[in-house]
GROMACS .gro file of N, CA and C in nm:
model
  522
    1MET      N    1  -0.246   1.840   0.688
    1MET     CA    2  -0.136   1.804   0.780
    1MET      C    3  -0.067   1.930   0.831
    2ARG      N    4  -0.024   1.923   0.948
    2ARG     CA    5   0.041   2.033   1.014
    2ARG      C    6   0.174   2.048   0.950
    3GLU      N    7   0.222   2.172   0.925
    3GLU     CA    8   0.354   2.197   0.865
    3GLU      C    9   0.458   2.194   0.971
    4GLY      N   10   0.576   2.161   0.935
    4GLY     CA   11   0.688   2.163   1.033
    4GLY      C   12   0.818   2.142   0.953
    5THR      N   13   0.930   2.149   1.020
    5THR     CA   14   1.057   2.127   0.955
    5THR      C   15   1.071   1.979   0.927
    6VAL      N   16   1.162   1.952   0.832
    6VAL     CA   17   1.186   1.816   0.793
    6VAL      C   18   1.220   1.730   0.911
    7GLU      N   19   1.307   1.788   0.999
    7GLU     CA   20   1.350   1.715   1.121
    7GLU      C   21   1.228   1.684   1.215
    8GLU      N   22   1.138   1.785   1.233
    8GLU     CA   23   1.020   1.764   1.318
    8GLU      C   24   0.933   1.654   1.260
    9ILE      N   25   0.916   1.652   1.129
    9ILE     CA   26   0.834   1.554   1.058
    9ILE      C   27   0.889   1.417   1.074
   10VAL      N   28   1.025   1.411   1.043
   10VAL     CA   29   1.090   1.270   1.046
   10VAL      C   30   1.089   1.219   1.183
   11LYS      N   31   1.099   1.304   1.287
   11LYS     CA   32   1.114   1.256   1.418
   11LYS      C   33   0.981   1.245   1.495
   12SER      N   34   0.875   1.284   1.426
   12SER     CA   35   0.739   1.276   1.489
   12SER      C   36   0.651   1.163   1.433
   13PRO      N   37   0.638   1.054   1.501
   13PRO     CA   38   0.560   0.943   1.444
   13PRO      C   39   0.418   0.983   1.412
   14SER      N   40   0.355   1.069   1.489
   14SER     CA   41   0.214   1.103   1.460
   14SER      C   42   0.205   1.185   1.330
   15LEU      N   43   0.306   1.267   1.301
   15LEU     CA   44   0.294   1.337   1.173
   15LEU      C   45   0.312   1.247   1.056
   16ILE      N   46   0.408   1.147   1.068
   16ILE     CA   47   0.438   1.054   0.966
   16ILE      C   48   0.310   0.966   0.940
   17VAL      N   49   0.250   0.921   1.046
   17VAL     CA   50   0.123   0.842   1.037
   17VAL      C   51   0.024   0.923   0.958
   18GLU      N   52   0.001   1.051   1.004
   18GLU     CA   53  -0.099   1.129   0.941
   18GLU      C   54  -0.075   1.151   0.797
   19LYS      N   55   0.051   1.175   0.763
   19LYS     CA   56   0.091   1.208   0.623
   19LYS      C   57   0.085   1.085   0.528
   20TYR      N   58   0.128   0.968   0.574
   20TYR     CA   59   0.151   0.857   0.491
   20TYR      C   60   0.057   0.738   0.514
   21PHE      N   61  -0.045   0.755   0.597
   21PHE     CA   62  -0.139   0.646   0.623
   21PHE      C   63  -0.206   0.600   0.494
   22ASP      N   64  -0.262   0.692   0.419
   22ASP     CA   65  -0.329   0.652   0.292
   22ASP      C   66  -0.241   0.580   0.202
   23MET      N   67  -0.121   0.624   0.176
   23MET     CA   68  -0.027   0.562   0.089
   23MET      C   69   0.004   0.421   0.132
   24VAL      N   70   0.031   0.400   0.266
   24VAL     CA   71   0.061   0.271   0.321
   24VAL      C   72  -0.059   0.176   0.305
   25TYR      N   73  -0.176   0.230   0.340
   25TYR     CA   74  -0.298   0.145   0.336
   25TYR      C   75  -0.329   0.102   0.190
   26ARG      N   76  -0.318   0.191   0.091
   26ARG     CA   77  -0.345   0.160  -0.044
   26ARG      C   78  -0.253   0.049  -0.092
   27LEU      N   79  -0.125   0.065  -0.066
   27LEU     CA   80  -0.026  -0.037  -0.105
   27LEU      C   81  -0.057  -0.170  -0.041
   28ALA      N   82  -0.084  -0.168   0.088
   28ALA     CA   83  -0.116  -0.295   0.158
   28ALA      C   84  -0.241  -0.359   0.105
   29ARG      N   85  -0.335  -0.281   0.071
   29ARG     CA   86  -0.461  -0.331   0.004
   29ARG      C   87  -0.432  -0.392  -0.131
   30LYS      N   88  -0.343  -0.334  -0.208
   30LYS     CA   89  -0.313  -0.384  -0.335
   30LYS      C   90  -0.237  -0.516  -0.326
   31VAL      N   91  -0.149  -0.530  -0.235
   31VAL     CA   92  -0.070  -0.646  -0.219
   31VAL      C   93  -0.142  -0.759  -0.148
   32ALA      N   94  -0.205  -0.726  -0.031
   32ALA     CA   95  -0.262  -0.828   0.050
   32ALA      C   96  -0.417  -0.844   0.041
   33GLY      N   97  -0.480  -0.749  -0.023
   33GLY     CA   98  -0.624  -0.750  -0.027
   33GLY      C   99  -0.689  -0.671   0.088
   34GLU      N  100  -0.815  -0.646   0.073
   34GLU     CA  101  -0.888  -0.562   0.172
   34GLU      C  102  -0.888  -0.625   0.312
   35ASP      N  103  -0.906  -0.756   0.319
   35ASP     CA  104  -0.927  -0.816   0.453
   35ASP      C  105  -0.793  -0.819   0.535
   36LYS      N  106  -0.680  -0.807   0.474
   36LYS     CA  107  -0.553  -0.809   0.547
   36LYS      C  108  -0.476  -0.677   0.544
   37ALA      N  109  -0.533  -0.580   0.474
   37ALA     CA  110  -0.467  -0.448   0.463
   37ALA      C  111  -0.458  -0.382   0.602
   38ASP      N  112  -0.559  -0.390   0.681
   38ASP     CA  113  -0.557  -0.325   0.811
   38ASP      C  114  -0.448  -0.376   0.899
   39ASP      N  115  -0.430  -0.503   0.904
   39ASP     CA  116  -0.323  -0.567   0.989
   39ASP      C  117  -0.186  -0.530   0.934
   40ALA      N  118  -0.170  -0.537   0.805
   40ALA     CA  119  -0.041  -0.498   0.746
   40ALA      C  120  -0.009  -0.353   0.777
   41THR      N  121  -0.104  -0.255   0.759
   41THR     CA  122  -0.085  -0.122   0.792
   41THR      C  123  -0.048  -0.096   0.936
   42GLN      N  124  -0.116  -0.162   1.024
   42GLN     CA  125  -0.081  -0.152   1.166
   42GLN      C  126   0.058  -0.201   1.188
   43ASN      N  127   0.097  -0.315   1.134
   43ASN     CA  128   0.230  -0.364   1.154
   43ASN      C  129   0.336  -0.268   1.102
   44VAL      N  130   0.313  -0.202   0.989
   44VAL     CA  131   0.407  -0.102   0.932
   44VAL      C  132   0.431   0.007   1.032
   45PHE      N  133   0.320   0.065   1.084
   45PHE     CA  134   0.339   0.184   1.171
   45PHE      C  135   0.397   0.142   1.307
   46MET      N  136   0.370   0.014   1.351
   46MET     CA  137   0.432  -0.029   1.479
   46MET      C  138   0.584  -0.045   1.457
   47ARG      N  139   0.624  -0.090   1.344
   47ARG     CA  140   0.772  -0.096   1.312
   47ARG      C  141   0.832   0.043   1.299
   48TYR      N  142   0.754   0.135   1.237
   48TYR     CA  143   0.805   0.271   1.228
   48TYR      C  144   0.826   0.335   1.369
   49MET      N  145   0.735   0.297   1.462
   49MET     CA  146   0.750   0.356   1.596
   49MET      C  147   0.881   0.313   1.656
   50LYS      N  148   0.925   0.188   1.630
   50LYS     CA  149   1.050   0.139   1.685
   50LYS      C  150   1.167   0.199   1.618
   51HIS      N  151   1.162   0.237   1.490
   51HIS     CA  152   1.278   0.280   1.420
   51HIS      C  153   1.277   0.435   1.379
   52CYS      N  154   1.180   0.506   1.428
   52CYS     CA  155   1.161   0.648   1.379
   52CYS      C  156   1.279   0.735   1.407
   53ARG      N  157   1.367   0.711   1.493
   53ARG     CA  158   1.482   0.794   1.523
   53ARG      C  159   1.598   0.773   1.426
   54GLU      N  160   1.589   0.668   1.338
   54GLU     CA  161   1.697   0.629   1.251
   54GLU      C  162   1.699   0.702   1.116
   55PHE      N  163   1.599   0.791   1.091
   55PHE     CA  164   1.583   0.849   0.957
   55PHE      C  165   1.634   0.992   0.961
   56ASP      N  166   1.697   1.028   0.842
   56ASP     CA  167   1.749   1.159   0.834
   56ASP      C  168   1.655   1.252   0.747
   57THR      N  169   1.593   1.198   0.647
   57THR     CA  170   1.515   1.278   0.561
   57THR      C  171   1.379   1.212   0.546
   58GLU      N  172   1.284   1.291   0.498
   58GLU     CA  173   1.144   1.250   0.478
   58GLU      C  174   1.139   1.154   0.361
   59GLU      N  175   1.228   1.167   0.260
   59GLU     CA  176   1.237   1.076   0.148
   59GLU      C  177   1.277   0.943   0.197
   60HIS      N  178   1.369   0.937   0.288
   60HIS     CA  179   1.417   0.809   0.347
   60HIS      C  180   1.296   0.742   0.417
   61VAL      N  181   1.220   0.821   0.488
   61VAL     CA  182   1.102   0.761   0.559
   61VAL      C  183   1.005   0.703   0.464
   62LYS      N  184   0.971   0.778   0.358
   62LYS     CA  185   0.876   0.731   0.254
   62LYS      C  186   0.927   0.604   0.191
   63ALA      N  187   1.051   0.603   0.152
   63ALA     CA  188   1.104   0.478   0.092
   63ALA      C  189   1.101   0.358   0.184
   64TRP      N  190   1.136   0.384   0.309
   64TRP     CA  191   1.135   0.279   0.410
   64TRP      C  192   0.992   0.231   0.435
   65LEU      N  193   0.896   0.321   0.436
   65LEU     CA  194   0.753   0.279   0.456
   65LEU      C  195   0.698   0.199   0.341
   66LEU      N  196   0.739   0.238   0.221
   66LEU     CA  197   0.698   0.155   0.102
   66LEU      C  198   0.752   0.012   0.108
   67ARG      N  199   0.873   0.006   0.136
   67ARG     CA  200   0.944  -0.127   0.146
   67ARG      C  201   0.884  -0.213   0.254
   68VAL      N  202   0.867  -0.156   0.375
   68VAL     CA  203   0.812  -0.233   0.485
   68VAL      C  204   0.668  -0.265   0.460
   69THR      N  205   0.593  -0.183   0.399
   69THR     CA  206   0.451  -0.209   0.364
   69THR      C  207   0.449  -0.328   0.266
   70TYR      N  208   0.532  -0.324   0.165
   70TYR     CA  209   0.533  -0.440   0.072
   70TYR      C  210   0.566  -0.572   0.150
   71ASN      N  211   0.669  -0.567   0.232
   71ASN     CA  212   0.703  -0.691   0.307
   71ASN      C  213   0.591  -0.732   0.402
   72CYS      N  214   0.536  -0.637   0.478
   72CYS     CA  215   0.429  -0.674   0.577
   72CYS      C  216   0.307  -0.725   0.505
   73ALA      N  217   0.268  -0.668   0.397
   73ALA     CA  218   0.152  -0.717   0.321
   73ALA      C  219   0.177  -0.857   0.268
   74ASN      N  220   0.301  -0.882   0.218
   74ASN     CA  221   0.328  -1.020   0.171
   74ASN      C  222   0.325  -1.121   0.292
   75THR      N  223   0.377  -1.078   0.406
   75THR     CA  224   0.366  -1.158   0.522
   75THR      C  225   0.227  -1.191   0.568
   76GLU      N  226   0.139  -1.090   0.559
   76GLU     CA  227   0.003  -1.114   0.595
   76GLU      C  228  -0.065  -1.209   0.494
   77LEU      N  229  -0.026  -1.207   0.371
   77LEU     CA  230  -0.082  -1.307   0.273
   77LEU      C  231  -0.049  -1.447   0.316
   78LYS      N  232   0.069  -1.464   0.372
   78LYS     CA  233   0.110  -1.598   0.413
   78LYS      C  234   0.068  -1.638   0.551
   79ASN      N  235   0.009  -1.545   0.624
   79ASN     CA  236  -0.025  -1.568   0.766
   79ASN      C  237  -0.154  -1.642   0.776
   80THR      N  238  -0.151  -1.772   0.814
   80THR     CA  239  -0.274  -1.848   0.822
   80THR      C  240  -0.350  -1.823   0.957
   81TRP      N  241  -0.282  -1.766   1.049
   81TRP     CA  242  -0.345  -1.738   1.179
   81TRP      C  243  -0.464  -1.647   1.163
   82THR      N  244  -0.448  -1.544   1.079
   82THR     CA  245  -0.561  -1.450   1.061
   82THR      C  246  -0.680  -1.517   0.995
   83GLU      N  247  -0.652  -1.629   0.916
   83GLU     CA  248  -0.760  -1.693   0.851
   83GLU      C  249  -0.841  -1.785   0.950
   84ARG      N  250  -0.776  -1.826   1.060
   84ARG     CA  251  -0.832  -1.914   1.156
   84ARG      C  252  -0.905  -1.840   1.268
   85THR      N  253  -0.878  -1.712   1.276
   85THR     CA  254  -0.949  -1.631   1.382
   85THR      C  255  -1.068  -1.559   1.329
   86THR      N  256  -1.153  -1.519   1.418
   86THR     CA  257  -1.272  -1.444   1.372
   86THR      C  258  -1.270  -1.304   1.428
   87GLY      N  259  -1.331  -1.219   1.366
   87GLY     CA  260  -1.344  -1.081   1.412
   87GLY      C  261  -1.457  -1.061   1.509
   88ILE      N  262  -1.488  -0.942   1.541
   88ILE     CA  263  -1.597  -0.900   1.629
   88ILE      C  264  -1.733  -0.928   1.556
   89PRO      N  265  -1.820  -1.001   1.610
   89PRO     CA  266  -1.949  -1.025   1.538
   89PRO      C  267  -2.025  -0.887   1.506
   90GLU      N  268  -2.088  -0.885   1.396
   90GLU     CA  269  -2.152  -0.756   1.358
   90GLU      C  270  -2.265  -0.728   1.450
   91ASN      N  271  -2.325  -0.822   1.518
   91ASN     CA  272  -2.438  -0.784   1.608
   91ASN      C  273  -2.385  -0.749   1.743
   92GLU      N  274  -2.256  -0.745   1.766
   92GLU     CA  275  -2.199  -0.706   1.895
   92GLU      C  276  -2.225  -0.554   1.910
   93ASP      N  277  -2.256  -0.513   2.032
   93ASP     CA  278  -2.287  -0.369   2.063
   93ASP      C  279  -2.168  -0.282   2.039
   94ARG      N  280  -2.045  -0.334   2.069
   94ARG     CA  281  -1.922  -0.252   2.057
   94ARG      C  282  -1.864  -0.250   1.920
   95TYR      N  283  -1.933  -0.312   1.821
   95TYR     CA  284  -1.869  -0.326   1.689
   95TYR      C  285  -1.819  -0.188   1.632
   96ASP      N  286  -1.901  -0.088   1.645
   96ASP     CA  287  -1.871   0.045   1.583
   96ASP      C  288  -1.744   0.101   1.646
   97GLU      N  289  -1.711   0.062   1.769
   97GLU     CA  290  -1.586   0.116   1.827
   97GLU      C  291  -1.460   0.076   1.752
   98PHE      N  292  -1.474  -0.041   1.690
   98PHE     CA  293  -1.351  -0.095   1.620
   98PHE      C  294  -1.358  -0.070   1.469
   99ALA      N  295  -1.459  -0.002   1.419
   99ALA     CA  296  -1.463   0.021   1.273
   99ALA      C  297  -1.349   0.120   1.234
  100ILE      N  298  -1.293   0.091   1.122
  100ILE     CA  299  -1.182   0.170   1.070
  100ILE      C  300  -1.236   0.244   0.945
  101GLU      N  301  -1.211   0.378   0.947
  101GLU     CA  302  -1.254   0.458   0.832
  101GLU      C  303  -1.157   0.429   0.719
  102GLU      N  304  -1.199   0.389   0.606
  102GLU     CA  305  -1.115   0.360   0.498
  102GLU      C  306  -1.069   0.494   0.427
  103PRO      N  307  -0.939   0.496   0.394
  103PRO     CA  308  -0.894   0.618   0.328
  103PRO      C  309  -0.948   0.624   0.183
  104ASP      N  310  -0.937   0.739   0.123
  104ASP     CA  311  -0.982   0.760  -0.016
  104ASP      C  312  -0.897   0.675  -0.107
  105ILE      N  313  -0.958   0.600  -0.188
  105ILE     CA  314  -0.882   0.518  -0.289
  105ILE      C  315  -0.881   0.600  -0.416
  106PRO      N  316  -0.754   0.615  -0.471
  106PRO     CA  317  -0.754   0.699  -0.595
  106PRO      C  318  -0.816   0.628  -0.709
  107ASP      N  319  -0.878   0.698  -0.789
  107ASP     CA  320  -0.938   0.637  -0.906
  107ASP      C  321  -0.941   0.747  -1.014
  108ASP      N  322  -1.000   0.707  -1.131
  108ASP     CA  323  -1.003   0.801  -1.248
  108ASP      C  324  -1.133   0.871  -1.261
  109GLY      N  325  -1.198   0.895  -1.153
  109GLY     CA  326  -1.328   0.966  -1.158
  109GLY      C  327  -1.443   0.862  -1.151
  110ASP      N  328  -1.449   0.774  -1.246
  110ASP     CA  329  -1.557   0.675  -1.243
  110ASP      C  330  -1.505   0.539  -1.201
  111SER      N  331  -1.385   0.530  -1.163
  111SER     CA  332  -1.316   0.416  -1.109
  111SER      C  333  -1.304   0.295  -1.204
  112THR      N  334  -1.315   0.318  -1.335
  112THR     CA  335  -1.306   0.217  -1.435
  112THR      C  336  -1.165   0.157  -1.431
  113ILE      N  337  -1.066   0.242  -1.437
  113ILE     CA  338  -0.923   0.191  -1.437
  113ILE      C  339  -0.893   0.129  -1.306
  114TYR      N  340  -0.936   0.188  -1.193
  114TYR     CA  341  -0.907   0.130  -1.066
  114TYR      C  342  -0.963  -0.012  -1.054
  115ARG      N  343  -1.086  -0.034  -1.098
  115ARG     CA  344  -1.145  -0.169  -1.096
  115ARG      C  345  -1.066  -0.265  -1.189
  116ALA      N  346  -1.023  -0.214  -1.300
  116ALA     CA  347  -0.941  -0.296  -1.400
  116ALA      C  348  -0.808  -0.339  -1.332
  117VAL      N  349  -0.742  -0.245  -1.265
  117VAL     CA  350  -0.614  -0.270  -1.198
  117VAL      C  351  -0.637  -0.379  -1.088
  118GLN      N  352  -0.747  -0.372  -1.021
  118GLN     CA  353  -0.780  -0.475  -0.918
  118GLN      C  354  -0.789  -0.613  -0.974
  119LYS      N  355  -0.821  -0.627  -1.104
  119LYS     CA  356  -0.836  -0.758  -1.164
  119LYS      C  357  -0.698  -0.818  -1.204
  120LEU      N  358  -0.595  -0.738  -1.204
  120LEU     CA  359  -0.464  -0.791  -1.239
  120LEU      C  360  -0.404  -0.874  -1.133
  121PRO      N  361  -0.317  -0.973  -1.177
  121PRO     CA  362  -0.247  -1.047  -1.071
  121PRO      C  363  -0.164  -0.960  -0.983
  122GLU      N  364  -0.133  -1.008  -0.863
  122GLU     CA  365  -0.068  -0.923  -0.760
  122GLU      C  366   0.062  -0.858  -0.807
  123LYS      N  367   0.148  -0.932  -0.882
  123LYS     CA  368   0.273  -0.870  -0.917
  123LYS      C  369   0.260  -0.750  -1.013
  124PHE      N  370   0.154  -0.755  -1.099
  124PHE     CA  371   0.129  -0.642  -1.184
  124PHE      C  372   0.060  -0.526  -1.108
  125ARG      N  373  -0.035  -0.563  -1.019
  125ARG     CA  374  -0.102  -0.465  -0.943
  125ARG      C  375  -0.008  -0.379  -0.859
  126THR      N  376   0.086  -0.444  -0.795
  126THR     CA  377   0.181  -0.377  -0.705
  126THR      C  378   0.270  -0.285  -0.783
  127VAL      N  379   0.323  -0.325  -0.891
  127VAL     CA  380   0.415  -0.237  -0.972
  127VAL      C  381   0.334  -0.122  -1.034
  128ILE      N  382   0.216  -0.145  -1.084
  128ILE     CA  383   0.138  -0.038  -1.140
  128ILE      C  384   0.094   0.057  -1.035
  129HIS      N  385   0.061   0.011  -0.918
  129HIS     CA  386   0.021   0.098  -0.812
  129HIS      C  387   0.134   0.187  -0.765
  130LEU      N  388   0.249   0.128  -0.746
  130LEU     CA  389   0.368   0.208  -0.704
  130LEU      C  390   0.405   0.309  -0.810
  131TYR      N  391   0.399   0.272  -0.936
  131TYR     CA  392   0.442   0.357  -1.042
  131TYR      C  393   0.344   0.471  -1.067
  132TYR      N  394   0.219   0.439  -1.074
  132TYR     CA  395   0.117   0.542  -1.114
  132TYR      C  396   0.054   0.615  -0.994
  133TYR      N  397   0.024   0.542  -0.885
  133TYR     CA  398  -0.042   0.606  -0.778
  133TYR      C  399   0.056   0.670  -0.673
  134GLU      N  400   0.172   0.608  -0.656
  134GLU     CA  401   0.266   0.660  -0.561
  134GLU      C  402   0.379   0.734  -0.625
  135ASP      N  403   0.384   0.742  -0.756
  135ASP     CA  404   0.484   0.817  -0.834
  135ASP      C  405   0.628   0.767  -0.802
  136CYS      N  406   0.642   0.637  -0.788
  136CYS     CA  407   0.776   0.584  -0.761
  136CYS      C  408   0.846   0.555  -0.891
  137PRO      N  409   0.973   0.592  -0.909
  137PRO     CA  410   1.048   0.554  -1.029
  137PRO      C  411   1.073   0.401  -1.022
  138THR      N  412   1.107   0.340  -1.142
  138THR     CA  413   1.123   0.199  -1.149
  138THR      C  414   1.239   0.149  -1.061
  139LYS      N  415   1.342   0.230  -1.047
  139LYS     CA  416   1.458   0.192  -0.964
  139LYS      C  417   1.410   0.177  -0.822
  140GLU      N  418   1.326   0.267  -0.771
  140GLU     CA  419   1.272   0.260  -0.633
  140GLU      C  420   1.182   0.140  -0.617
  141ILE      N  421   1.096   0.118  -0.725
  141ILE     CA  422   1.011  -0.003  -0.711
  141ILE      C  423   1.094  -0.132  -0.709
  142ALA      N  424   1.202  -0.134  -0.783
  142ALA     CA  425   1.288  -0.254  -0.781
  142ALA      C  426   1.350  -0.273  -0.642
  143ARG      N  427   1.386  -0.157  -0.579
  143ARG     CA  428   1.438  -0.169  -0.439
  143ARG      C  429   1.330  -0.222  -0.342
  144ILE      N  430   1.206  -0.171  -0.354
  144ILE     CA  431   1.098  -0.207  -0.272
  144ILE      C  432   1.062  -0.355  -0.286
  145THR      N  433   1.057  -0.397  -0.406
  145THR     CA  434   1.008  -0.531  -0.438
  145THR      C  435   1.121  -0.640  -0.438
  146GLY      N  436   1.243  -0.588  -0.433
  146GLY     CA  437   1.360  -0.683  -0.436
  146GLY      C  438   1.387  -0.745  -0.570
  147GLN      N  439   1.343  -0.672  -0.674
  147GLN     CA  440   1.368  -0.720  -0.811
  147GLN      C  441   1.463  -0.632  -0.882
  148LYS      N  442   1.507  -0.672  -0.999
  148LYS     CA  443   1.598  -0.588  -1.087
  148LYS      C  444   1.521  -0.477  -1.148
  149ASP      N  445   1.578  -0.368  -1.180
  149ASP     CA  446   1.510  -0.257  -1.246
  149ASP      C  447   1.454  -0.299  -1.378
  150ALA      N  448   1.531  -0.382  -1.457
  150ALA     CA  449   1.482  -0.426  -1.592
  150ALA      C  450   1.356  -0.511  -1.567
  151THR      N  451   1.354  -0.598  -1.463
  151THR     CA  452   1.239  -0.682  -1.438
  151THR      C  453   1.115  -0.600  -1.405
  152VAL      N  454   1.132  -0.493  -1.328
  152VAL     CA  455   1.022  -0.407  -1.294
  152VAL      C  456   0.969  -0.340  -1.423
  153ARG      N  457   1.053  -0.295  -1.508
  153ARG     CA  458   1.009  -0.229  -1.635
  153ARG      C  459   0.937  -0.336  -1.723
  154THR      N  460   0.981  -0.458  -1.717
  154THR     CA  461   0.913  -0.562  -1.796
  154THR      C  462   0.776  -0.588  -1.741
  155ILE      N  463   0.762  -0.601  -1.610
  155ILE     CA  464   0.641  -0.622  -1.539
  155ILE      C  465   0.551  -0.511  -1.565
  156LEU      N  466   0.594  -0.387  -1.565
  156LEU     CA  467   0.514  -0.270  -1.590
  156LEU      C  468   0.464  -0.272  -1.729
  157ALA      N  469   0.542  -0.302  -1.829
  157ALA     CA  470   0.501  -0.313  -1.967
  157ALA      C  471   0.393  -0.419  -1.988
  158ARG      N  472   0.415  -0.537  -1.929
  158ARG     CA  473   0.324  -0.645  -1.937
  158ARG      C  474   0.190  -0.615  -1.866
  159GLY      N  475   0.208  -0.548  -1.753
  159GLY     CA  476   0.087  -0.505  -1.676
  159GLY      C  477  -0.002  -0.410  -1.758
  160ARG      N  478   0.065  -0.318  -1.823
  160ARG     CA  479  -0.006  -0.222  -1.909
  160ARG      C  480  -0.084  -0.296  -2.018
  161LYS      N  481  -0.014  -0.393  -2.081
  161LYS     CA  482  -0.081  -0.472  -2.188
  161LYS      C  483  -0.208  -0.546  -2.128
  162ARG      N  484  -0.186  -0.608  -2.014
  162ARG     CA  485  -0.298  -0.685  -1.955
  162ARG      C  486  -0.412  -0.590  -1.914
  163LEU      N  487  -0.374  -0.468  -1.865
  163LEU     CA  488  -0.474  -0.374  -1.833
  163LEU      C  489  -0.555  -0.326  -1.953
  164GLU      N  490  -0.480  -0.310  -2.063
  164GLU     CA  491  -0.542  -0.274  -2.188
  164GLU      C  492  -0.636  -0.377  -2.234
  165GLN      N  493  -0.599  -0.509  -2.220
  165GLN     CA  494  -0.685  -0.618  -2.259
  165GLN      C  495  -0.815  -0.629  -2.171
  166ILE      N  496  -0.798  -0.601  -2.045
  166ILE     CA  497  -0.912  -0.603  -1.954
  166ILE      C  498  -1.007  -0.489  -1.990
  167LEU      N  499  -0.953  -0.372  -2.016
  167LEU     CA  500  -1.039  -0.262  -2.046
  167LEU      C  501  -1.105  -0.281  -2.186
  168ALA      N  502  -1.036  -0.338  -2.279
  168ALA     CA  503  -1.094  -0.370  -2.414
  168ALA      C  504  -1.202  -0.469  -2.407
  169LYS      N  505  -1.184  -0.571  -2.319
  169LYS     CA  506  -1.281  -0.679  -2.300
  169LYS      C  507  -1.412  -0.616  -2.240
  170GLU      N  508  -1.394  -0.520  -2.153
  170GLU     CA  509  -1.510  -0.452  -2.090
  170GLU      C  510  -1.568  -0.342  -2.171
  171GLY      N  511  -1.508  -0.316  -2.292
  171GLY     CA  512  -1.557  -0.212  -2.381
  171GLY      C  513  -1.526  -0.070  -2.324
  172GLN      N  514  -1.424  -0.061  -2.243
  172GLN     CA  515  -1.394   0.070  -2.182
  172GLN      C  516  -1.273   0.131  -2.243
  173LEU      N  517  -1.201   0.064  -2.339
  173LEU     CA  518  -1.084   0.122  -2.401
  173LEU      C  519  -1.125   0.229  -2.499
  174ILE      N  520  -1.049   0.338  -2.498
  174ILE     CA  521  -1.079   0.450  -2.583
  174ILE      C  522  -1.025   0.429  -2.720
   0.00000   0.00000   0.00000
């Protein structure tokens, strides 16, 4: 990513998209699933384009993006219109024009933990993703998800236990 002052980065939508696209896409994918993550990500950045002049710091932008991503991904989950429409047929000549290159998905080298996290229910997946992959403190996760800080810590603890059970069941626990 191109370097610049905080003001340039905050006021430049293209720099923000470049810097935070992977983060937004990963969270949208965790919350809404692969099939709806593209739409949620697009909606997040469209909203950012409308509001980009309202931010003072890059931390404010990141927090706003995480919150809006969580909300947009949940909205996509509830959106039945996308389930009734069809995409471009794979045999269509122009199909490659619309292909989206997926960002790198963080994993632990052999992706064992990543696959196990994917098996968790959505509420655990989201909190674990924000805490471990996006380095958000529990207070920030509480703000993003609209829950109390204590609730987030409880979900995180229960999610860790479930993750441990999944890994033990698969014989992957150390």
